[in-house]
mmCIF file of C-alpha atoms in Angstrom:
data_model
loop_
_atom_site.group_PDB
_atom_site.id
_atom_site.type_symbol
_atom_site.label_atom_id
_atom_site.label_comp_id
_atom_site.label_asym_id
_atom_site.label_seq_id
_atom_site.Cartn_x
_atom_site.Cartn_y
_atom_site.Cartn_z
ATOM 1 C CA MET A 270 104.189 99.494 108.353
ATOM 2 C CA ASP A 271 105.594 102.098 105.536
ATOM 3 C CA THR A 272 103.839 102.740 102.788
ATOM 4 C CA GLU A 273 105.456 101.861 99.290
ATOM 5 C CA THR A 274 105.533 104.482 96.889
ATOM 6 C CA ALA A 275 106.208 104.475 92.706
ATOM 7 C CA ASP A 276 108.888 106.625 91.613
ATOM 8 C CA VAL A 277 106.837 109.800 89.405
ATOM 9 C CA ILE A 278 108.326 112.080 87.651
ATOM 10 C CA ASP A 279 108.159 115.801 87.747
ATOM 11 C CA HIS A 280 104.418 115.955 89.414
ATOM 12 C CA ASP A 281 103.783 114.088 85.761
ATOM 13 C CA VAL A 282 101.232 111.068 85.912
ATOM 14 C CA THR A 283 102.153 110.428 82.786
ATOM 15 C CA THR A 284 106.193 108.532 84.331
ATOM 16 C CA ILE A 285 104.788 106.520 86.880
ATOM 17 C CA THR A 286 106.758 103.285 87.506
ATOM 18 C CA CYS A 287 105.003 101.712 89.802
ATOM 19 C CA VAL A 288 106.998 99.469 93.257
ATOM 20 C CA CYS A 289 106.470 96.597 91.132
ATOM 21 C CA GLY A 290 108.292 98.029 88.015
ATOM 22 C CA ASN A 291 105.370 98.979 85.289
ATOM 23 C CA THR A 292 105.096 101.779 83.402
ATOM 24 C CA VAL A 293 102.889 103.749 80.157
ATOM 25 C CA SER A 294 105.269 102.197 78.003
ATOM 26 C CA GLN A 295 105.397 98.405 79.998
ATOM 27 C CA ASP A 296 101.973 96.575 80.585
ATOM 28 C CA GLY A 297 100.659 100.135 80.959
ATOM 29 C CA LEU A 298 98.381 101.958 83.887
ATOM 30 C CA ILE A 299 95.146 102.327 83.664
ATOM 31 C CA GLN A 300 93.537 105.235 85.008
ATOM 32 C CA ALA A 301 90.464 104.425 87.380
ATOM 33 C CA ASN A 302 88.543 105.434 89.924
ATOM 34 C CA SER A 303 88.652 105.692 94.052
ATOM 35 C CA GLN A 304 87.500 102.146 93.644
ATOM 36 C CA GLY A 305 90.187 100.582 91.715
ATOM 37 C CA ILE A 306 87.679 100.043 88.862
ATOM 38 C CA PRO A 307 89.404 102.212 85.687
ATOM 39 C CA ILE A 308 87.040 104.345 83.825
ATOM 40 C CA PHE A 309 85.551 104.612 80.472
ATOM 41 C CA ILE A 310 87.549 107.705 79.024
ATOM 42 C CA GLY A 311 85.058 107.098 75.523
ATOM 43 C CA GLU A 312 82.432 108.830 73.517
ATOM 44 C CA ASN A 313 79.645 109.111 71.937
ATOM 45 C CA ILE A 314 78.320 104.988 73.085
ATOM 46 C CA PRO A 315 77.410 104.156 76.460
ATOM 47 C CA VAL A 316 79.322 102.327 79.042
ATOM 48 C CA PRO A 317 79.736 99.821 78.920
ATOM 49 C CA ALA A 318 79.017 96.991 82.595
ATOM 50 C CA GLU A 319 81.660 96.669 83.508
ATOM 51 C CA LEU A 320 83.579 99.798 83.146
ATOM 52 C CA ALA A 321 83.319 103.451 85.940
ATOM 53 C CA GLU A 322 81.942 105.956 84.626
ATOM 54 C CA TRP A 323 83.686 109.845 84.504
ATOM 55 C CA PRO A 324 84.241 109.587 88.570
ATOM 56 C CA LYS A 325 81.886 113.653 88.895
ATOM 57 C CA ASP A 326 84.495 114.730 91.384
ATOM 58 C CA GLY A 327 86.865 114.734 88.835
ATOM 59 C CA GLU A 328 89.286 113.047 91.730
ATOM 60 C CA LEU A 329 91.338 109.755 89.656
ATOM 61 C CA TYR A 330 93.335 107.096 89.928
ATOM 62 C CA THR A 331 96.449 105.127 88.481
ATOM 63 C CA LEU A 332 95.807 101.344 88.635
ATOM 64 C CA CYS A 333 99.164 98.802 87.730
ATOM 65 C CA PRO A 334 97.162 95.644 86.231
ATOM 66 C CA SER A 335 99.800 94.467 86.514
ATOM 67 C CA CYS A 336 100.218 94.065 90.820
ATOM 68 C CA GLY A 337 97.063 95.825 91.237
ATOM 69 C CA ARG A 338 98.577 99.045 93.490
ATOM 70 C CA VAL A 339 96.125 102.042 92.126
ATOM 71 C CA CYS A 340 97.771 105.822 93.719
ATOM 72 C CA ARG A 341 95.551 108.589 93.611
ATOM 73 C CA ASP A 342 96.681 111.258 90.969
ATOM 74 C CA SER A 343 95.860 114.164 92.359
ATOM 75 C CA VAL A 344 98.573 113.743 95.388
ATOM 76 C CA ILE A 345 101.286 113.076 92.286
ATOM 77 C CA GLU A 346 100.681 115.787 91.221
ATOM 78 C CA GLU A 347 100.390 118.149 94.175
ATOM 79 C CA THR A 348 103.475 116.705 96.110
ATOM 80 C CA GLY A 349 104.971 114.459 93.340
ATOM 81 C CA THR A 350 104.691 111.807 94.878
ATOM 82 C CA ALA A 351 103.016 108.002 94.618
ATOM 83 C CA PRO A 352 102.502 106.464 97.215
ATOM 84 C CA VAL A 353 100.103 103.798 96.464
ATOM 85 C CA ALA A 354 96.876 104.181 98.129
ATOM 86 C CA PHE A 355 95.168 100.809 98.388
ATOM 87 C CA ARG A 356 95.699 97.305 96.125
ATOM 88 C CA VAL A 357 92.640 95.379 94.437
ATOM 89 C CA ASP A 358 92.790 92.201 93.127
ATOM 90 C CA VAL A 359 93.982 91.677 89.087
ATOM 91 C CA THR A 360 93.851 88.670 88.903
ATOM 92 C CA ALA A 361 89.519 87.157 89.019
ATOM 93 C CA GLY A 362 86.598 89.649 89.585
ATOM 94 C CA PRO A 363 84.465 92.697 88.528
ATOM 95 C CA ILE A 364 88.685 94.830 88.042
ATOM 96 C CA ALA A 365 90.056 91.915 85.744
ATOM 97 C CA GLU A 366 86.939 92.272 83.796
ATOM 98 C CA ALA A 367 87.835 96.014 83.806
ATOM 99 C CA ILE A 368 90.729 95.867 83.166
ATOM 100 C CA ARG A 369 90.337 92.787 80.172
ATOM 101 C CA VAL A 370 87.452 95.273 78.897
ATOM 102 C CA HIS A 371 89.354 98.080 78.879
ATOM 103 C CA TRP A 372 92.628 96.518 77.139
ATOM 104 C CA ASN A 373 89.562 95.593 74.347
ATOM 105 C CA LEU A 374 88.114 99.301 74.118
ATOM 106 C CA SER A 375 92.565 100.128 73.605
ATOM 107 C CA THR A 376 92.981 98.174 70.637
#
């Protein structure tokens, strides 16, 4: 099976166009951990239970909240390509709830 690959420009994770067509400026992309759970980026307040803490190893992933595809940021930055590392279910369960909490905190 061929690996799906998102489009990316110049090794920059903010320029990803997901396989589904989503971008940062369309439905948004979310920084996540190695399980695809959105991470909490805020300061001076406790991490909400639904979100993950900033990874201790600093390894970040980019989650497409539209389709659940997840790309590893370090691969994008090193190679200039954005292979899909794995997919998560964004329609139900803990990932869907984490996405909702993420967007509520962002507004």
